[in-house]
Coordinates of C-alpha atoms (C1' of nucleotides) in Angstrom, one line a residue:
Chain W
X11 CA 139.4 150.0 195.8
X12 CA 140.7 147.1 195.5
X13 CA 138.7 145.8 192.8
X14 CA 139.6 149.4 190.7
X15 CA 143.2 148.7 191.0
X16 CA 143.3 145.7 189.2
X17 CA 141.6 146.4 186.4
X18 CA 143.4 149.4 186.5
X19 CA 147.0 147.3 186.5
X20 CA 145.4 144.5 184.0
X21 CA 144.4 147.1 181.8
X22 CA 147.3 148.0 181.5
X23 CA 149.2 145.0 180.6
X24 CA 145.8 144.2 178.5
X25 CA 147.3 146.9 176.4
X26 CA 150.9 145.9 176.0
X27 CA 149.5 142.2 175.1
X28 CA 147.6 143.6 172.2
X29 CA 150.0 145.7 171.1
X30 CA 152.1 142.8 170.6
X31 CA 149.5 140.7 169.5
X32 CA 149.2 142.8 167.0
X33 CA 152.3 141.9 165.1
X34 CA 151.3 138.7 164.8
X35 CA 150.3 138.0 161.5
X36 CA 152.6 140.7 160.4
X37 CA 154.6 138.8 158.2
X38 CA 151.7 137.0 156.4
X39 CA 150.4 138.8 153.3
X40 CA 147.0 136.7 151.9
X41 CA 144.6 136.3 149.5
X42 CA 141.6 135.6 151.1
X43 CA 138.9 132.8 148.4
X44 CA 135.5 133.5 149.8
X45 CA 134.6 130.5 147.4
X46 CA 133.8 128.2 150.0
X47 CA 134.0 130.0 153.3
X48 CA 131.1 131.9 152.4
X49 CA 130.9 136.4 152.9
X50 CA 130.5 136.5 156.6
X51 CA 133.1 134.4 157.3
X52 CA 136.0 135.2 155.2
X53 CA 134.9 139.3 155.8
X54 CA 136.0 138.3 159.8
X55 CA 138.6 136.8 158.0
X56 CA 140.0 139.5 156.3
X57 CA 138.8 142.3 158.9
X58 CA 140.8 140.1 161.7
X59 CA 143.7 139.8 159.1
X60 CA 144.3 143.3 159.2
X61 CA 144.0 144.4 162.5
X62 CA 146.3 141.6 163.3
X63 CA 149.4 143.4 161.3
X64 CA 148.7 141.3 157.9
X65 CA 147.9 142.3 154.6
X66 CA 145.3 141.7 152.3
X67 CA 145.4 140.9 148.9
X68 CA 142.7 141.4 146.3
X69 CA 145.0 139.3 143.7
X70 CA 148.6 137.7 143.7
X71 CA 151.0 140.7 144.2
X72 CA 154.7 140.1 144.0
X73 CA 155.2 139.5 147.9
X74 CA 152.3 138.0 148.3
X75 CA 152.5 134.9 150.9
X76 CA 149.5 133.1 151.5
X77 CA 146.0 132.4 149.6
X78 CA 144.0 131.1 152.3
X79 CA 140.8 128.8 151.3
X80 CA 138.5 126.8 152.2
X81 CA 139.8 123.4 152.7
X82 CA 136.8 121.6 150.6
X83 CA 137.9 123.5 147.1
X84 CA 139.2 122.1 144.4
X85 CA 142.6 123.1 143.2
X86 CA 140.8 123.8 140.0
X87 CA 138.7 125.5 141.0
X88 CA 141.3 127.8 142.5
X89 CA 142.9 128.2 139.7
X90 CA 140.2 129.6 137.6
X91 CA 139.0 132.5 140.5
X92 CA 143.0 133.3 140.6
X93 CA 143.1 133.4 136.8
X94 CA 146.2 130.8 137.1
X95 CA 147.4 128.3 135.2
X96 CA 149.3 126.5 138.3
X97 CA 149.8 127.8 141.9
X98 CA 152.8 130.0 141.7
X99 CA 155.6 128.0 144.4
X100 CA 156.5 130.5 146.1
X101 CA 152.3 130.4 147.8
X102 CA 151.5 128.7 150.5
X103 CA 147.6 127.9 150.0
X104 CA 146.3 127.3 153.6
X105 CA 142.9 126.1 155.3
X106 CA 141.1 129.1 156.2
X107 CA 141.6 126.6 160.0
X108 CA 144.8 127.9 160.2
X109 CA 143.4 132.0 160.5
X110 CA 141.0 131.1 162.0
X111 CA 142.6 129.3 164.7
X112 CA 145.9 131.5 164.7
X113 CA 143.4 133.9 165.9
X114 CA 141.9 132.1 168.5
X115 CA 145.0 132.0 169.9
X116 CA 146.8 134.9 169.6
X117 CA 149.5 133.4 167.4
X118 CA 150.4 131.8 164.6
X119 CA 150.3 128.2 164.6
X120 CA 153.1 126.4 162.4
X121 CA 150.8 125.7 158.6
X122 CA 151.6 122.7 158.1
X123 CA 148.6 120.3 159.1
X124 CA 146.1 123.4 157.7
X125 CA 149.0 122.9 154.3
X126 CA 146.1 122.1 151.3
X127 CA 148.3 122.0 149.1
X128 CA 151.5 119.6 148.5
X129 CA 154.3 120.6 146.5
X130 CA 156.5 117.6 145.8
X131 CA 154.9 116.2 143.2
X132 CA 152.6 118.9 141.8
X133 CA 148.9 118.0 140.8
X134 CA 147.7 119.4 137.8
X135 CA 144.2 117.5 138.2
X136 CA 141.4 118.5 140.1
X137 CA 142.7 116.4 143.0
X138 CA 140.1 117.0 145.3
X139 CA 142.6 118.9 148.5
X140 CA 141.2 116.3 150.9
X141 CA 144.2 116.1 153.8
X142 CA 141.9 113.2 155.4
X143 CA 143.5 111.2 152.8
X144 CA 146.6 112.6 151.7
X145 CA 147.7 113.7 155.2
X146 CA 148.3 110.6 156.9
X147 CA 151.6 110.1 156.6
X148 CA 152.8 111.6 153.7
X149 CA 152.3 114.6 155.4
X150 CA 155.6 115.1 157.5
X151 CA 157.6 114.8 154.5
X152 CA 155.3 116.6 152.0
X153 CA 154.3 119.0 153.7
X154 CA 157.5 120.6 155.6
X155 CA 159.0 120.7 151.6
X156 CA 158.7 124.7 151.3
X157 CA 159.3 127.4 152.9
X158 CA 157.5 128.6 155.7
X159 CA 159.5 130.6 157.4
X160 CA 156.4 131.8 159.5
X161 CA 156.4 128.3 161.3
X162 CA 156.7 130.0 165.1
X163 CA 156.6 127.0 167.8
X164 CA 159.5 125.7 167.3
X165 CA 157.2 122.5 167.9
X166 CA 159.2 120.5 170.3
X167 CA 157.2 118.6 171.3
X168 CA 157.0 117.0 174.5
X169 CA 157.2 113.6 174.2
X170 CA 160.1 111.4 173.9
X171 CA 161.0 111.0 170.4
X172 CA 160.1 107.7 170.6
X173 CA 159.6 106.6 166.8
X174 CA 158.3 102.8 168.0
X175 CA 155.0 103.6 167.8
X176 CA 155.2 104.6 164.2
X177 CA 156.6 101.7 162.8
X178 CA 154.6 99.6 164.8
X179 CA 151.1 101.0 162.6
X180 CA 149.5 98.3 160.6
X181 CA 149.2 98.3 157.1
X182 CA 145.2 99.0 157.9
X183 CA 146.7 102.7 158.5
X184 CA 147.9 103.2 155.5
X185 CA 145.2 102.1 153.6
X186 CA 143.7 105.1 152.1
X187 CA 147.1 107.0 150.5
X188 CA 147.9 103.7 148.6
X189 CA 144.6 104.8 147.0
X190 CA 143.9 102.3 144.2
X191 CA 140.9 102.9 142.7
X192 CA 139.7 99.5 141.4
X193 CA 136.3 99.2 143.7
X194 CA 136.9 95.7 145.2
X195 CA 133.2 94.7 143.3
X196 CA 133.7 91.5 145.4
X197 CA 133.1 93.1 149.0
X198 CA 130.5 95.3 147.4
X199 CA 128.5 92.1 146.6
X200 CA 129.0 90.4 149.5
X201 CA 128.5 92.8 151.7
X202 CA 125.4 94.0 150.0
X203 CA 124.4 90.3 150.3
X204 CA 124.7 90.3 153.7
X205 CA 123.0 93.8 154.7
X206 CA 119.8 92.0 153.6
X207 CA 120.0 89.2 156.4
X208 CA 118.8 90.3 159.4
X209 CA 121.2 88.8 162.3
X210 CA 119.3 89.3 165.4
X211 CA 121.8 87.2 168.0
X212 CA 120.7 88.2 171.3
X213 CA 124.3 89.4 172.7
X214 CA 125.1 90.4 169.4
X215 CA 127.0 93.7 169.0
X216 CA 125.9 96.5 166.9
X217 CA 127.7 95.1 164.2
X218 CA 126.1 91.6 164.2
X219 CA 125.0 92.8 160.7
X220 CA 128.0 94.5 159.8
X221 CA 129.7 92.7 156.5
X222 CA 131.6 89.8 157.3
X223 CA 134.7 90.2 155.3
X224 CA 134.7 87.7 152.7
X225 CA 137.1 85.0 153.8
X226 CA 135.0 83.7 156.3
X227 CA 132.6 82.3 154.8
X228 CA 133.2 82.2 150.9
X229 CA 136.8 81.8 150.3
X230 CA 137.8 82.8 147.2
X231 CA 139.0 85.8 148.1
X232 CA 142.0 85.6 150.0
X233 CA 143.3 89.6 151.1
X234 CA 146.6 90.2 151.0
X235 CA 148.1 92.5 152.3
X236 CA 148.7 94.3 148.9
X237 CA 145.6 94.1 147.7
X238 CA 144.5 97.1 149.8
X239 CA 141.5 98.2 147.3
X240 CA 140.9 101.8 149.7
X241 CA 137.3 101.7 151.4
X242 CA 137.3 105.4 149.8
X243 CA 135.2 105.3 147.1
X244 CA 133.1 103.4 149.4
X245 CA 132.9 105.6 151.7
X246 CA 132.3 108.2 149.5
X247 CA 129.8 106.2 147.8
X248 CA 127.9 106.1 151.3
X249 CA 128.5 110.2 151.6
X250 CA 126.8 110.2 148.3
X251 CA 123.6 109.3 149.3
X252 CA 122.9 111.0 152.5
X253 CA 121.1 114.4 152.7
X254 CA 123.6 117.0 152.3
X255 CA 123.3 118.0 156.2
X256 CA 124.6 114.9 157.0
X257 CA 128.0 115.2 155.0
X258 CA 128.8 119.2 155.8
X259 CA 132.0 119.6 158.0
X260 CA 131.0 120.6 161.4
X261 CA 132.9 123.0 162.9
X262 CA 135.3 123.4 164.9
X263 CA 133.7 124.1 167.6
X264 CA 133.2 119.9 167.9
X265 CA 136.7 118.8 169.9
X266 CA 137.0 116.0 167.4
X267 CA 137.1 118.3 164.5
X268 CA 139.5 120.1 165.4
X269 CA 143.7 119.1 166.5
X270 CA 144.0 119.5 170.3
X271 CA 146.2 122.6 170.3
X272 CA 149.4 122.3 171.5
X273 CA 150.2 123.4 174.8
X274 CA 149.3 127.4 175.4
X275 CA 150.4 128.9 178.2
X276 CA 147.8 129.2 180.6
X277 CA 147.6 132.8 181.5
X278 CA 144.8 132.1 184.3
X279 CA 146.3 129.6 186.4
X280 CA 144.8 131.1 189.9
X281 CA 141.6 130.8 188.4
X282 CA 141.9 127.3 186.4
X283 CA 143.5 126.3 190.0
X284 CA 140.5 126.8 192.0
X285 CA 137.7 125.4 189.6
X286 CA 139.5 122.3 189.8
X287 CA 139.4 121.5 193.2
X288 CA 136.0 122.6 192.5
X289 CA 135.5 120.1 189.8
X290 CA 137.0 117.3 192.1
X291 CA 134.5 118.3 194.5
X292 CA 131.6 117.6 191.6
X293 CA 133.9 114.7 191.2
X294 CA 133.4 113.1 194.3
X295 CA 129.6 113.7 194.4
X296 CA 129.4 111.9 191.2
X297 CA 127.5 114.7 189.7
X298 CA 129.4 113.7 186.4
X299 CA 127.5 116.5 184.4
X300 CA 128.6 118.9 185.9
X301 CA 131.9 117.9 185.8
X302 CA 131.7 117.5 182.6
X303 CA 130.6 121.6 182.0
X304 CA 133.8 121.9 184.4
X305 CA 136.1 120.0 182.1
X306 CA 135.2 122.0 179.0
X307 CA 134.7 125.5 180.8
X308 CA 138.5 124.8 182.4
X309 CA 140.3 123.8 179.0
X310 CA 139.0 127.2 177.3
X311 CA 140.0 129.1 179.9
X312 CA 143.5 127.0 179.4
X313 CA 143.9 127.4 176.0
X314 CA 142.8 131.5 176.6
X315 CA 145.5 133.6 174.9
X316 CA 145.2 136.8 177.4
X317 CA 145.2 136.8 181.4
X318 CA 141.0 137.2 182.4
X319 CA 139.7 140.5 183.7
X320 CA 136.6 141.6 183.7
X321 CA 133.2 139.4 184.4
X322 CA 131.9 140.3 180.8
X323 CA 135.7 138.9 178.9
X324 CA 135.3 135.4 181.1
X325 CA 131.6 135.1 179.7
X326 CA 132.4 135.5 176.3
X327 CA 134.8 132.3 176.2
X328 CA 133.1 129.4 175.3
X329 CA 131.4 126.9 177.2
X330 CA 131.7 129.2 180.3
X331 CA 128.1 130.8 181.6
X332 CA 126.7 133.3 183.6
X333 CA 127.6 131.0 187.0
X334 CA 131.6 130.2 186.2
X335 CA 131.8 134.1 185.5
X336 CA 130.5 134.8 188.5
X337 CA 132.8 132.7 190.0
X338 CA 135.6 133.7 187.8
X339 CA 134.9 137.4 188.7
X340 CA 134.9 136.5 192.1
X341 CA 138.4 134.7 191.7
X342 CA 140.2 137.5 190.4
X343 CA 138.0 140.4 192.3
X344 CA 139.3 138.9 195.4
X345 CA 141.6 136.1 194.9
X346 CA 139.5 134.3 196.1
X347 CA 135.9 131.7 196.0
X348 CA 134.2 131.5 199.6
X349 CA 132.9 128.6 198.5
X350 CA 135.4 127.1 199.1
X351 CA 135.4 127.8 202.7
X352 CA 132.4 125.9 203.2
X353 CA 134.2 122.7 202.0
X354 CA 135.3 119.6 204.4
X355 CA 138.3 119.1 203.6
X356 CA 139.0 116.8 205.3
X357 CA 135.9 114.7 203.6
X358 CA 137.0 115.9 200.3
X359 CA 140.9 114.1 200.7
X360 CA 139.6 110.9 201.4
X361 CA 137.0 111.3 198.2
X362 CA 139.9 112.0 196.5
X363 CA 142.2 109.3 198.7
X364 CA 139.7 106.6 198.3
X365 CA 138.1 107.0 194.4
X366 CA 141.8 106.4 193.1
X367 CA 141.7 102.8 194.1
X368 CA 140.6 101.1 191.4
X369 CA 137.2 99.7 191.4
X370 CA 135.5 102.4 194.0
X371 CA 134.0 105.4 193.2
X372 CA 132.2 108.5 194.7
X373 CA 129.7 106.5 195.9
X374 CA 131.0 103.9 197.5
X375 CA 134.1 106.1 199.0
X376 CA 131.4 107.8 200.3
X377 CA 130.0 104.5 202.2
X378 CA 133.2 104.5 203.5
X379 CA 133.3 108.4 204.9
X380 CA 130.2 107.3 206.6
X381 CA 131.2 104.6 208.4
X382 CA 133.7 106.6 209.5
X383 CA 136.8 105.7 207.5
X384 CA 139.3 108.4 206.9
X385 CA 142.5 107.0 205.1
X386 CA 143.8 104.4 202.9
X387 CA 145.4 102.5 206.6
X388 CA 141.3 102.4 207.5
X389 CA 140.5 100.9 204.9
X390 CA 142.6 98.1 204.4
X391 CA 141.8 96.5 208.3
X392 CA 138.3 97.2 208.1
X393 CA 136.7 97.5 205.1
X394 CA 134.6 95.9 203.4
X395 CA 136.4 95.5 199.7
X396 CA 134.8 93.8 196.9
X397 CA 137.3 91.5 194.4
X398 CA 138.6 94.1 192.8
X399 CA 139.0 97.1 195.1
X400 CA 141.4 94.8 196.9
X401 CA 143.7 94.1 194.0
X402 CA 143.1 98.1 193.3
X403 CA 144.3 98.9 197.0
X404 CA 147.2 96.2 197.2
X405 CA 148.4 98.4 193.9
X406 CA 147.3 101.9 195.4
X407 CA 150.7 103.3 194.9
X408 CA 151.8 101.4 191.3
X409 CA 148.8 102.2 189.8
X410 CA 148.8 105.8 190.1
X411 CA 152.0 106.2 188.9
X412 CA 152.3 106.7 185.6
X413 CA 154.0 105.0 182.8
X414 CA 157.1 106.2 181.2
X415 CA 157.1 105.4 177.9
X416 CA 160.3 103.7 177.4
X417 CA 158.6 101.2 179.5
X418 CA 155.6 101.1 177.9
X419 CA 157.2 99.5 174.8
X420 CA 158.9 96.6 176.7
X421 CA 155.5 95.4 178.3
X422 CA 154.4 95.7 174.5
X423 CA 157.4 93.7 173.1
X424 CA 156.6 91.4 175.5
X425 CA 152.7 90.9 174.6
X426 CA 153.8 91.1 170.9
X427 CA 156.5 88.7 171.5
X428 CA 153.8 85.5 172.8
X429 CA 151.3 87.1 170.4
X430 CA 153.2 86.2 167.6
X431 CA 154.4 83.0 169.0
X432 CA 150.9 81.7 168.6
X433 CA 149.7 83.4 165.9
X434 CA 152.9 85.3 163.5
X435 CA 150.5 87.9 161.6
X436 CA 148.8 89.0 164.3
X437 CA 148.2 92.3 164.5
X438 CA 149.2 94.4 167.8
X439 CA 149.2 97.7 168.2
X440 CA 149.5 100.0 171.4
X441 CA 146.8 102.4 171.9
X442 CA 145.5 104.6 174.6
X443 CA 147.9 107.9 175.5
X444 CA 150.8 105.8 174.2
X445 CA 149.6 106.5 170.6
X446 CA 148.7 109.9 171.5
X447 CA 152.1 110.4 172.3
X448 CA 151.6 111.2 175.4
X449 CA 155.4 111.2 177.6
X450 CA 153.9 108.9 180.2
X451 CA 150.9 106.8 180.7
X452 CA 148.6 105.8 182.9
X453 CA 148.1 102.3 181.5
X454 CA 148.9 100.6 178.5
X455 CA 145.9 99.8 175.9
X456 CA 146.5 96.8 173.2
X457 CA 144.4 95.9 170.1
X458 CA 144.9 92.4 169.2
X459 CA 143.6 91.4 165.3
X460 CA 143.9 89.3 162.4
X461 CA 144.3 90.7 159.1
X462 CA 142.7 87.7 157.8
X463 CA 139.1 88.1 159.3
X464 CA 139.9 85.3 161.3
X465 CA 143.4 84.3 162.9
X466 CA 143.0 86.1 166.3
X467 CA 140.0 83.4 167.0
X468 CA 141.2 81.5 169.9
X469 CA 144.4 83.9 169.8
X470 CA 143.3 85.6 173.3
X471 CA 142.6 82.4 175.5
X472 CA 146.2 81.0 174.2
X473 CA 147.7 84.6 174.8
X474 CA 146.5 84.6 178.6
X475 CA 147.7 81.3 179.3
X476 CA 151.4 82.4 178.1
X477 CA 151.5 85.8 179.8
X478 CA 150.2 84.2 183.1
X479 CA 152.9 81.1 182.6
X480 CA 155.7 83.8 182.7
X481 CA 154.1 85.4 185.2
X482 CA 153.9 88.5 183.4
X483 CA 150.1 89.0 183.9
X484 CA 149.7 88.9 187.5
X485 CA 146.3 90.0 188.2
X486 CA 143.4 89.7 186.5
X487 CA 140.1 92.2 187.0
X488 CA 138.1 92.2 184.1
X489 CA 138.1 88.9 181.9
X490 CA 135.5 90.1 178.9
X491 CA 135.0 87.0 176.6
X492 CA 132.2 88.1 175.0
X493 CA 132.0 85.0 172.1
X494 CA 134.5 84.3 169.2
X495 CA 134.8 87.4 168.4
X496 CA 135.3 89.6 171.1
X497 CA 137.5 89.0 174.1
X498 CA 139.0 92.0 176.6
X499 CA 141.5 91.7 179.5
X500 CA 141.8 94.3 182.1
X501 CA 144.3 92.9 184.2
X502 CA 147.7 93.8 185.7
X503 CA 151.0 93.0 184.9
X504 CA 154.7 93.1 185.7
X505 CA 158.2 92.9 184.1
X506 CA 160.4 90.6 185.4
X507 CA 163.4 92.8 186.9
X508 CA 163.8 93.1 190.0
X509 CA 162.4 96.4 191.4
X510 CA 159.8 96.9 187.9
X511 CA 156.4 98.1 188.8
X512 CA 152.9 96.5 188.4
X513 CA 150.9 97.9 185.6
X514 CA 147.9 98.6 184.4
X515 CA 147.2 96.3 181.6
X516 CA 144.3 96.1 178.9
X517 CA 144.4 94.0 175.8
X518 CA 141.2 93.9 173.0
X519 CA 140.9 90.7 170.9
X520 CA 138.9 92.4 167.7
X521 CA 137.7 90.7 164.4
X522 CA 139.3 92.7 161.6
X523 CA 136.5 93.8 159.8
X524 CA 136.1 96.1 163.6
X525 CA 139.8 97.0 163.2
X526 CA 139.2 101.0 162.2
X527 CA 137.0 101.6 165.1
X528 CA 138.7 99.6 167.6
X529 CA 141.8 101.5 166.9
X530 CA 139.8 104.6 166.9
X531 CA 138.2 103.9 170.2
X532 CA 140.7 102.9 172.2
X533 CA 143.1 105.5 170.9
X534 CA 140.6 108.1 172.6
X535 CA 141.0 110.7 174.3
X536 CA 137.8 110.1 176.0
X537 CA 136.8 113.6 175.7
X538 CA 137.5 113.1 172.2
X539 CA 135.8 110.0 171.6
X540 CA 132.8 111.4 173.2
X541 CA 132.7 114.3 170.6
X542 CA 133.3 111.8 167.7
X543 CA 130.2 109.8 169.0
X544 CA 127.9 112.5 169.3
X545 CA 128.7 114.1 166.3
X546 CA 128.0 110.9 164.2
X547 CA 124.5 111.0 166.5
X548 CA 123.5 114.5 165.4
X549 CA 124.0 113.3 161.4
X550 CA 122.2 110.0 161.9
X551 CA 124.8 107.6 162.6
X552 CA 126.3 105.7 165.4
X553 CA 129.7 105.1 166.0
X554 CA 131.1 102.1 168.6
X555 CA 134.0 100.7 169.0
X556 CA 132.4 98.1 166.7
X557 CA 131.5 99.3 164.5
X558 CA 130.2 103.3 162.1
X559 CA 126.3 103.1 161.0
X560 CA 124.6 105.3 158.4
X561 CA 120.9 105.7 159.0
X562 CA 119.7 105.3 162.6
X563 CA 116.7 106.2 163.4
X564 CA 116.5 106.9 167.6
X565 CA 113.1 107.7 169.2
X566 CA 113.1 111.5 170.2
X567 CA 112.9 110.8 173.8
X568 CA 114.7 107.3 174.4
X569 CA 117.9 107.7 172.1
X570 CA 120.1 106.7 174.9
X571 CA 118.3 104.1 175.7
X572 CA 119.0 102.3 171.9
X573 CA 119.3 98.9 172.8
X574 CA 119.8 95.4 171.0
X575 CA 116.2 94.6 170.9
X576 CA 114.4 97.5 170.6
X577 CA 112.9 96.3 167.7
X578 CA 111.6 100.6 167.2
X579 CA 114.5 101.9 166.5
X580 CA 116.5 101.2 163.5
X581 CA 119.9 100.7 163.8
X582 CA 121.0 101.7 160.5
X583 CA 123.8 100.5 158.3
X584 CA 127.1 99.6 159.6
X585 CA 129.1 100.7 156.6
X586 CA 132.8 99.0 156.0
X587 CA 135.9 100.8 157.5
X588 CA 139.2 99.8 156.7
X589 CA 141.1 102.5 158.1
X590 CA 140.1 105.3 160.6
X591 CA 140.3 107.9 157.9
X592 CA 137.5 106.0 156.7
X593 CA 135.1 107.2 159.6
X594 CA 136.7 110.5 159.9
X595 CA 135.9 110.9 156.1
X596 CA 132.2 109.6 157.4
X597 CA 131.7 112.0 159.5
X598 CA 133.2 114.8 157.7
X599 CA 136.0 114.7 159.3
X600 CA 139.7 115.9 158.1
X601 CA 141.9 113.3 159.5
X602 CA 143.5 113.5 163.4
X603 CA 146.5 112.1 163.7
X604 CA 146.5 110.6 167.3
X605 CA 148.7 113.2 168.6
X606 CA 146.0 115.4 168.0
X607 CA 142.9 114.1 169.5
X608 CA 144.3 114.6 172.7
X609 CA 141.5 116.5 174.3
Chain F
dG19 C1' 113.9 122.3 180.8
dG20 C1' 116.3 118.2 178.9
dG21 C1' 120.6 116.5 177.1
dC22 C1' 125.5 115.7 177.7
dA23 C1' 129.2 108.7 174.1
dA24 C1' 128.4 103.8 173.9
dT25 C1' 129.1 99.4 176.0
dA26 C1' 130.1 95.5 179.1
dC27 C1' 131.2 94.1 183.1
dT28 C1' 130.2 92.8 189.4
dG29 C1' 127.4 92.1 192.8
Chain E
dC5 C1' 119.9 97.8 189.1
dA6 C1' 123.6 100.7 190.8
dG7 C1' 128.2 101.4 190.4
dT8 C1' 132.2 101.1 188.2
dA9 C1' 135.8 100.9 184.1
dT10 C1' 137.2 101.4 179.1
Chain P
dG10 C1' 127.9 123.0 184.9
dC11 C1' 127.0 124.9 179.6
dC12 C1' 124.4 124.6 175.2
dC13 C1' 120.2 125.1 172.1

DNA sequence: GGGCAATACTG
DNA sequence: CAGTAT
DNA sequence: GCCC
C-alpha cells in the first residue's frame, strides 16, 4: 500500500504548506473596485483575499494598504467611486492581475509592474492609467518611488547586470513615452493614399502595401529624431474603428498577455524530469503538436506552487488533460513511468545527439539511424551530409555551447563598428535571448535598420564583405537576400583572439517601417511570438515580422494556407507601427518588456 | 475532430 | 514538396 | 499532447 502511505505523508505536508500560505496576504488590506472587473471576478478576488489572510475593506480606512482595480479604469472614475479627490499617497493602486497572479503562485509577487498610479507627478486629469504607454522606460524609476514593503522576491534576476542593452535601445523604443499630441497629418495622409494602391509584387511580403514612410519617394518630410510623433493616436484611431470584441483585453491565459513569471521553485521535478524525457522522444519523432502540448503542460507544472499529490489535482492544472494526469499519477504513485521502459535508449540517445547538429532534424536523424549510424563518428565517417549539416557537424561542440552575455556584447561591438563605418546612422540592436536578459544565449541575433527609411539599403552586402574580410564572419549558412529592403544572414562568427569559440550569428536588415515588428519578432521568445500571432489572428489581425494588419479575413478551413497570391483572402490593412508598444496596444495587451516575454 | 505562428531557405 | 531554420 |  505504498500509494496510501504516500498520500498520507503528502497530505500532512500539504497541510503545513497551506498553513504557511494562509499568511501570504496578511499584509494586504485592500479595497476592491468592482468596476471593470465584473461581479464574478471581484467576488472571487475578495473571497480569496480573505482566505489567504488579507483584509477586505469596503471603503478607505486608516490602515488600508491597497486599492485593487481593473487596469483599464480611469483615475477620475476611481476617485468618484471612492468619493475622494486624489488618491492618498499611502495607498498602492494596483491592477487586479497582481492579486490574481499572486493567488496563482501562492505568494505575493512584486507589485511593480502592476502599479497603476505612478506617484512622481501626481496626475490630475483623467489620464488613462495605461501601463502600455507609460511603463516602458520610466517605470523603474517611477514605480518604486513609493513604499511597497510587501515586496517579496528580492527579485534578483539571475542575469548579469548588464545595462549595455539598455543604452542600446534605439530612440524609437522610447517614442510612445514622449507622447506628443501632434497627430502627424502628413503621415496619415500619405499612408491613406498608399493604402488604396494595391501593390502586388510577386514576392512582396505582406507589407507590400504597407505605408512607405513618406520620405522614400517624396520628401519634404524629414524624419529627425526629435520629431517623434508617437503613433499612439493613430493606433487608438484604428482601434476605435474595430468591433469591441476585437479590442477587448485578452485574458491572462494568453502567454503574451502576462509577464513571464520569475522562476519559481519546481516542486514537481520528479514529474517534469520524466515528462521532459517523453517530450524529447516526441521531438525526435517530429511530432510537433504533441511536443507543444508537453511544453505547455511542463511549464504549467513548473509554475505550480505545490507538490502534486492526486490525479484530480493534476488534471485541474491548465494544459494537463486526462492522459497527462494519468501519467503524472503513475509517476507519483509508483515513482516511475512504465512507458519509459519501452523506449529504445540507444536510439533515443543517437537521435538526441544527431538533432543537435545544425541542419539535421528528426527526419535526417532517423535516416541515419536506419542506416545503422549511432555516433557522431559514424556520421563523420559514413553519413551523407548537406552543406548545412557539414558546418553543423564541424562546429558541433561550439554551437551547442551557450554564449555568455559578455561575449555577445563583444560580438555586437564588432558588428556595430563595421556597420557604423558603412553608415553612421544605422541602428544596430541585439535581440533574442540577449535582449530578454538571459544570462547566456544560444546565438547572437542582430537587427539592423536606418531611421531615415532608406539608408539600410546596401548596407548588408557591405557589412558582410567587411566582416568576412576581418575573418570575423567565417561561414555563411543561409544568405537570404529577398529584395533591396530585406536581408537575413544565418552565419558563423568568431572573435579574433586565440581560443575563441565559433558562434552562430544571425543578422537581419529591415526597412525602418518594419522596425517594430522585426524587433518584436527577433526578440521572441518563440513561444511568445506564437502566442501573440495566434491572438492577432483571433482578433482578425495578422502579425508577422514585417507588419501587423487589421481586418484580415481568412477562409475558414484554409487559414493556414494564407498565401500571397490567394485573392479570396483579404490580407487586411497594415497598420503603421513605430515601436513595439504600438503592437501591444493594437492587440489590447499591456506592454511587456523583453525580459517579461521569456515564456 | 480540427487547430495549434508565420516566413523563407535548401535540395 | 519535405525538411529545417528563424 | 491540450483545448474548444
